[in-house]
Amino acid sequence: MQILRVLLTVLVLILALAGCASSESNGSAQDEQTSAKKQANNSQSKGEKRDSKQSDANLLEKIKAEGKIRIGTEGTYRPYTFHDNAGKLTGFDVEISEEIAKRLGVSAEFMETQWDGMFAGLDAKRFDIIVNQVGIRPDREKKYDFSHPYSVSAGSLVVHKDNETVKSFNDVKGLKAGQSLTSNWTDIAREHGAEIVATDGFNQAIELLANKRIDVTINDGLSILDYLQQHPDAPVKIVAKHEEQSKSGVTFRKGNRDLVEAVNKALDEMKADGTYQKISEKWFGTDVSN
C-alpha cells in the first residue's frame, strides 16, 4: 500500500507539471499572437497615416481625377460670397473661385460654413481650399499655405449713426466690438482695447450695431461700402479707415505645393488676360488686386 501511495503521488506530480507546462506554452502562444496583432495594427495604422499624407500630397491629382475642387466659403459675406435674390451663391470670391477651377480643368463645389469654423473644416479635409477673404498673416502662414494675394482692402470702423463720440480707432477702448473671433479685423479691435462680442459674421455684427447692442464693429472696407449701398437707410456709418491694408489669399493645408503652384498660375493668367480685372470691375468698379 505504501508503494502504491508513492506511485500515485508521483503520478499526480507528473500530471501537474505537464499541465503547468501546457498552460505556459498556451499563454506564451497567446502573448505572441497578441503581440503580432498589435504589430499588424500598428503597421496598418502607420500605413493609413502614410496613405493619408500621400493622398494629400497628391491633392491636385485627386482633384483632377474627381473633376471638382471643394471650396470652403461663408455664403453670407457680401459682396465676396453671398446668395442673390434667386438664392444663387455669387460674389467676387465665388467668381474668382469658379475661374480658378475652370483653369484647373475642374468644376467648383462650394462648401458653406461659418467663418469661425472655416479653418477647422480645412484641417478636417471637408474642403480642399478656402476662398473667403482670408487675410495673409504670419501666424496663419505657420500652419497654412497661401496663394499670391488676390485682393487688397483696408478695415473700416463702423458705429451707429447716433454715435458722436467715436471718431478714431483709439476711441474704441473699453467699448463692445462685434467681431468674428478669428478675423484679422478682430485683432485690430483687440489691439485698441475693445471688448470683443463674438458674432457669426459681418451681417450679425451690423444687425447688433443697428440695434445698439454693441458699440462698434471693424470690418472689410469694401464690404461695408457695398452694404451701405444696398441698405442706404441702415442706421450705421463709417467713422475711420485703418491705415494697414489686408491682403487676402486662397488658403491651403500645408504640403500641397503642386496645388498652390497651379492656383498661382491660374491667378497670374487671369490678371494677364484681363479676366481678373473684369471680375473686379464688376463688383467694385476698380482693380482690388493692389
Short mmCIF file of C-alpha atoms in Angstrom, two decimals:
data_model
loop_
_atom_site.label_atom_id
_atom_site.label_comp_id
_atom_site.label_asym_id
_atom_site.label_seq_id
_atom_site.Cartn_x
_atom_site.Cartn_y
_atom_site.Cartn_z
CA MET A 1 0.00 0.00 0.00
CA GLN A 2 2.80 2.35 0.86
CA ILE A 3 4.39 1.77 -2.55
CA LEU A 4 1.04 2.36 -4.26
CA ARG A 5 0.61 5.66 -2.47
CA VAL A 6 4.07 6.79 -3.51
CA LEU A 7 3.35 5.86 -7.13
CA LEU A 8 0.05 7.75 -7.08
CA THR A 9 1.75 10.82 -5.59
CA VAL A 10 4.45 10.76 -8.28
CA LEU A 11 1.79 10.38 -11.00
CA VAL A 12 -0.15 13.39 -9.65
CA LEU A 13 3.03 15.50 -9.62
CA ILE A 14 3.88 14.48 -13.20
CA LEU A 15 0.37 15.42 -14.40
CA ALA A 16 0.51 18.75 -12.55
CA LEU A 17 3.87 19.64 -14.07
CA ALA A 18 2.60 18.75 -17.52
CA GLY A 19 -0.46 20.98 -17.00
CA CYS A 20 1.70 23.91 -15.97
CA ALA A 21 3.95 23.46 -18.98
CA SER A 22 0.94 23.33 -21.25
CA SER A 23 -0.54 26.47 -19.66
CA GLU A 24 2.74 28.35 -20.00
CA SER A 25 3.02 27.24 -23.62
CA ASN A 26 -0.54 28.33 -24.41
CA GLY A 27 -0.03 31.64 -22.58
CA SER A 28 3.18 32.24 -24.49
CA ALA A 29 1.44 31.46 -27.77
CA GLN A 30 -1.43 33.79 -26.93
CA ASP A 31 1.05 36.53 -25.98
CA GLU A 32 2.85 36.02 -29.27
CA GLN A 33 -0.46 36.21 -31.17
CA THR A 34 -1.48 39.35 -29.28
CA SER A 35 1.90 40.94 -29.96
CA ALA A 36 1.65 40.03 -33.63
CA LYS A 37 -1.82 41.56 -33.84
CA LYS A 38 -0.59 44.76 -32.19
CA GLN A 39 2.30 44.96 -34.61
CA ALA A 40 -0.06 44.38 -37.53
CA ASN A 41 -2.46 47.03 -36.26
CA ASN A 42 0.40 49.47 -35.72
CA SER A 43 1.69 48.78 -39.20
CA GLN A 44 -1.79 49.25 -40.62
CA SER A 45 -2.20 52.49 -38.66
CA LYS A 46 1.14 53.76 -39.92
CA GLY A 47 0.20 52.69 -43.39
CA GLU A 48 -3.09 54.60 -43.14
CA LYS A 49 -1.19 57.66 -41.98
CA ARG A 50 1.20 57.34 -44.88
CA ASP A 51 -1.73 56.91 -47.25
CA SER A 52 -3.39 59.99 -45.79
CA LYS A 53 -0.25 62.05 -46.22
CA GLN A 54 0.30 60.64 -49.66
CA SER A 55 -3.25 61.40 -50.77
CA ASP A 56 -2.93 64.99 -49.52
CA ALA A 57 0.46 65.35 -51.20
CA ASN A 58 -1.20 64.36 -54.46
CA LEU A 59 -4.25 66.52 -53.83
CA LEU A 60 -4.05 68.22 -57.23
CA GLU A 61 -4.09 64.84 -58.97
CA LYS A 62 -7.04 63.75 -56.83
CA ILE A 63 -8.94 66.95 -57.67
CA LYS A 64 -8.37 66.46 -61.39
CA ALA A 65 -9.34 62.79 -61.19
CA GLU A 66 -12.60 63.65 -59.42
CA GLY A 67 -13.24 66.60 -61.73
CA LYS A 68 -14.02 69.03 -58.90
CA ILE A 69 -12.37 71.17 -56.27
CA ARG A 70 -14.14 71.63 -52.93
CA ILE A 71 -14.06 75.23 -51.75
CA GLY A 72 -14.81 76.46 -48.24
CA THR A 73 -16.67 79.78 -48.11
CA GLU A 74 -19.22 81.60 -45.94
CA GLY A 75 -22.01 82.43 -48.35
CA THR A 76 -23.05 85.33 -46.10
CA TYR A 77 -20.32 87.89 -46.76
CA ARG A 78 -21.44 90.31 -49.44
CA PRO A 79 -20.02 91.27 -51.92
CA TYR A 80 -17.50 88.44 -51.71
CA THR A 81 -19.62 85.36 -51.11
CA PHE A 82 -23.40 85.54 -50.66
CA HIS A 83 -26.76 84.43 -52.07
CA ASP A 84 -28.58 86.68 -54.53
CA ASN A 85 -32.35 87.22 -54.59
CA ALA A 86 -32.78 83.99 -56.53
CA GLY A 87 -30.83 82.07 -53.89
CA LYS A 88 -27.78 81.51 -56.07
CA LEU A 89 -24.34 81.68 -54.46
CA THR A 90 -22.43 84.54 -56.06
CA GLY A 91 -19.92 87.29 -55.31
CA PHE A 92 -16.36 88.36 -56.08
CA ASP A 93 -14.71 85.42 -54.29
CA VAL A 94 -17.17 82.99 -55.85
CA GLU A 95 -16.40 84.19 -59.38
CA ILE A 96 -12.65 84.14 -58.70
CA SER A 97 -13.03 80.56 -57.41
CA GLU A 98 -15.02 79.45 -60.42
CA GLU A 99 -12.41 80.91 -62.77
CA ILE A 100 -9.59 79.18 -60.90
CA ALA A 101 -11.47 75.86 -61.10
CA LYS A 102 -12.09 76.37 -64.82
CA ARG A 103 -8.37 76.87 -65.45
CA LEU A 104 -7.59 73.73 -63.45
CA GLY A 105 -9.97 71.86 -65.73
CA VAL A 106 -12.47 71.03 -62.96
CA SER A 107 -15.73 72.36 -61.52
CA ALA A 108 -16.06 74.35 -58.30
CA GLU A 109 -18.03 72.74 -55.46
CA PHE A 110 -18.72 75.23 -52.67
CA MET A 111 -18.97 74.07 -49.05
CA GLU A 112 -20.60 76.80 -46.99
CA THR A 113 -19.66 77.20 -43.34
CA GLN A 114 -19.44 79.91 -40.70
CA TRP A 115 -16.21 81.87 -40.60
CA ASP A 116 -15.13 80.64 -37.17
CA GLY A 117 -15.38 77.03 -38.39
CA MET A 118 -13.59 77.66 -41.68
CA PHE A 119 -10.08 76.60 -40.69
CA ALA A 120 -11.33 73.56 -38.76
CA GLY A 121 -13.15 72.47 -41.91
CA LEU A 122 -9.95 72.79 -43.93
CA ASP A 123 -7.99 70.87 -41.28
CA ALA A 124 -10.59 68.10 -41.33
CA LYS A 125 -10.38 67.94 -45.15
CA ARG A 126 -14.04 68.84 -45.60
CA PHE A 127 -12.82 71.02 -48.43
CA ASP A 128 -9.60 71.41 -50.39
CA ILE A 129 -9.11 75.17 -50.19
CA ILE A 130 -10.66 78.28 -48.63
CA VAL A 131 -11.62 81.29 -50.74
CA ASN A 132 -13.21 83.74 -48.31
CA GLN A 133 -11.10 86.87 -47.94
CA VAL A 134 -8.64 85.13 -45.62
CA GLY A 135 -6.01 87.67 -44.61
CA ILE A 136 -2.42 86.52 -45.12
CA ARG A 137 -0.80 86.83 -41.68
CA PRO A 138 2.43 85.44 -40.19
CA ASP A 139 0.57 83.37 -37.58
CA ARG A 140 -1.60 81.75 -40.24
CA GLU A 141 1.37 81.15 -42.53
CA LYS A 142 2.91 78.94 -39.85
CA LYS A 143 0.07 76.45 -40.29
CA TYR A 144 -1.28 77.10 -43.80
CA ASP A 145 -0.03 77.90 -47.27
CA PHE A 146 -1.40 80.83 -49.27
CA SER A 147 -1.64 81.78 -52.90
CA HIS A 148 -0.44 85.11 -54.21
CA PRO A 149 -2.76 87.85 -52.85
CA TYR A 150 -5.88 88.17 -54.97
CA SER A 151 -7.38 91.22 -53.22
CA VAL A 152 -6.26 94.06 -51.00
CA SER A 153 -8.51 96.01 -48.64
CA ALA A 154 -8.36 98.19 -45.55
CA GLY A 155 -10.52 97.86 -42.45
CA SER A 156 -13.17 100.42 -41.57
CA LEU A 157 -14.55 101.38 -38.18
CA VAL A 158 -18.35 101.46 -38.12
CA VAL A 159 -20.63 102.90 -35.42
CA HIS A 160 -24.32 103.67 -35.01
CA LYS A 161 -25.33 106.86 -36.81
CA ASP A 162 -26.27 108.43 -33.45
CA ASN A 163 -22.77 107.92 -32.06
CA GLU A 164 -20.84 111.18 -31.96
CA THR A 165 -18.09 110.16 -29.51
CA VAL A 166 -16.18 107.57 -31.53
CA LYS A 167 -14.05 109.30 -34.16
CA SER A 168 -10.99 107.04 -34.45
CA PHE A 169 -9.72 103.56 -33.63
CA ASN A 170 -8.23 104.89 -30.39
CA ASP A 171 -11.76 105.67 -29.17
CA VAL A 172 -12.89 102.02 -29.08
CA LYS A 173 -11.04 101.20 -25.85
CA GLY A 174 -13.47 99.61 -23.42
CA LEU A 175 -16.30 99.57 -25.97
CA LYS A 176 -18.15 96.47 -27.22
CA ALA A 177 -16.98 95.48 -30.70
CA GLY A 178 -18.98 92.89 -32.63
CA GLN A 179 -16.45 90.64 -34.41
CA SER A 180 -15.85 87.15 -35.82
CA LEU A 181 -13.40 85.73 -33.29
CA THR A 182 -10.67 84.60 -35.71
CA SER A 183 -10.84 87.56 -38.10
CA ASN A 184 -7.83 89.84 -38.61
CA TRP A 185 -10.23 92.78 -38.08
CA THR A 186 -10.82 91.40 -34.59
CA ASP A 187 -7.09 91.64 -33.91
CA ILE A 188 -7.26 95.36 -34.69
CA ALA A 189 -10.19 95.78 -32.28
CA ARG A 190 -8.26 93.93 -29.55
CA GLU A 191 -5.12 95.97 -30.16
CA HIS A 192 -7.14 99.12 -29.47
CA GLY A 193 -8.61 97.74 -26.25
CA ALA A 194 -12.14 96.89 -27.36
CA GLU A 195 -14.27 94.29 -25.58
CA ILE A 196 -14.95 91.60 -28.18
CA VAL A 197 -18.51 90.37 -28.66
CA ALA A 198 -18.49 87.19 -30.77
CA THR A 199 -20.65 87.22 -33.91
CA ASP A 200 -21.30 84.70 -36.67
CA GLY A 201 -20.18 87.18 -39.31
CA PHE A 202 -20.50 90.64 -40.79
CA ASN A 203 -24.29 90.64 -41.14
CA GLN A 204 -24.89 89.78 -37.50
CA ALA A 205 -22.40 92.43 -36.37
CA ILE A 206 -24.21 95.11 -38.38
CA GLU A 207 -27.57 93.94 -37.00
CA LEU A 208 -26.30 94.18 -33.43
CA LEU A 209 -24.86 97.61 -34.15
CA ALA A 210 -28.10 98.86 -35.69
CA ASN A 211 -29.94 97.74 -32.53
CA LYS A 212 -27.27 99.34 -30.28
CA ARG A 213 -26.39 96.04 -28.65
CA ILE A 214 -22.74 96.70 -29.49
CA ASP A 215 -20.85 99.98 -29.85
CA VAL A 216 -18.67 99.38 -32.90
CA THR A 217 -17.55 96.86 -35.49
CA ILE A 218 -14.40 96.76 -37.59
CA ASN A 219 -14.64 95.03 -40.92
CA ASP A 220 -13.60 94.99 -44.55
CA GLY A 221 -14.00 98.47 -46.04
CA LEU A 222 -15.27 97.27 -49.42
CA SER A 223 -17.84 95.02 -47.80
CA ILE A 224 -19.12 97.88 -45.63
CA LEU A 225 -19.38 100.24 -48.60
CA ASP A 226 -21.34 97.62 -50.52
CA TYR A 227 -23.65 97.11 -47.54
CA LEU A 228 -24.36 100.84 -47.26
CA GLN A 229 -25.03 100.98 -50.98
CA GLN A 230 -27.51 98.12 -50.68
CA HIS A 231 -29.04 99.48 -47.44
CA PRO A 232 -28.91 103.30 -47.64
CA ASP A 233 -31.30 103.63 -44.69
CA ALA A 234 -29.18 101.47 -42.35
CA PRO A 235 -28.53 103.40 -39.10
CA VAL A 236 -24.75 102.92 -39.25
CA LYS A 237 -21.83 104.96 -40.56
CA ILE A 238 -18.09 104.70 -41.21
CA VAL A 239 -16.02 106.98 -38.99
CA ALA A 240 -12.45 105.85 -39.73
CA LYS A 241 -10.36 103.70 -42.05
CA HIS A 242 -7.38 101.71 -40.87
CA GLU A 243 -4.02 102.62 -42.39
CA GLU A 244 -2.90 98.99 -42.61
CA GLN A 245 -4.14 97.04 -45.63
CA SER A 246 -5.11 93.38 -45.52
CA LYS A 247 -4.01 91.09 -48.35
CA SER A 248 -6.23 88.05 -48.93
CA GLY A 249 -5.16 84.77 -50.48
CA VAL A 250 -6.50 81.33 -51.32
CA THR A 251 -5.78 79.13 -48.29
CA PHE A 252 -4.36 75.58 -48.40
CA ARG A 253 -3.30 72.87 -45.97
CA LYS A 254 0.46 72.58 -45.73
CA GLY A 255 2.15 70.16 -48.11
CA ASN A 256 0.16 70.82 -51.30
CA ARG A 257 2.83 72.64 -53.31
CA ASP A 258 1.57 71.42 -56.70
CA LEU A 259 -1.92 72.73 -55.96
CA VAL A 260 -0.60 76.07 -54.68
CA GLU A 261 1.52 76.50 -57.82
CA ALA A 262 -1.43 75.57 -60.06
CA VAL A 263 -3.70 78.12 -58.37
CA ASN A 264 -1.00 80.81 -58.55
CA LYS A 265 -0.58 80.07 -62.24
CA ALA A 266 -4.34 80.43 -62.74
CA LEU A 267 -4.40 83.76 -60.88
CA ASP A 268 -1.43 85.08 -62.87
CA GLU A 269 -3.08 84.09 -66.16
CA MET A 270 -6.36 85.73 -65.09
CA LYS A 271 -4.57 89.02 -64.45
CA ALA A 272 -2.52 88.76 -67.63
CA ASP A 273 -5.52 88.21 -69.93
CA GLY A 274 -7.80 90.74 -68.23
CA THR A 275 -10.26 88.24 -66.70
CA TYR A 276 -9.42 89.28 -63.14
CA GLN A 277 -9.90 92.95 -63.92
CA LYS A 278 -13.34 92.28 -65.44
CA ILE A 279 -14.48 90.43 -62.30
CA SER A 280 -13.07 93.15 -60.05
CA GLU A 281 -14.66 95.97 -62.05
CA LYS A 282 -17.99 94.17 -61.94
CA TRP A 283 -18.06 94.03 -58.16
CA PHE A 284 -16.10 97.10 -57.09
CA GLY A 285 -15.72 99.39 -60.08
CA THR A 286 -11.94 99.19 -59.70
CA ASP A 287 -8.99 96.80 -59.53
CA VAL A 288 -8.70 95.50 -55.96
CA SER A 289 -5.55 93.44 -56.52
CA ASN A 290 -3.25 96.17 -55.20
#
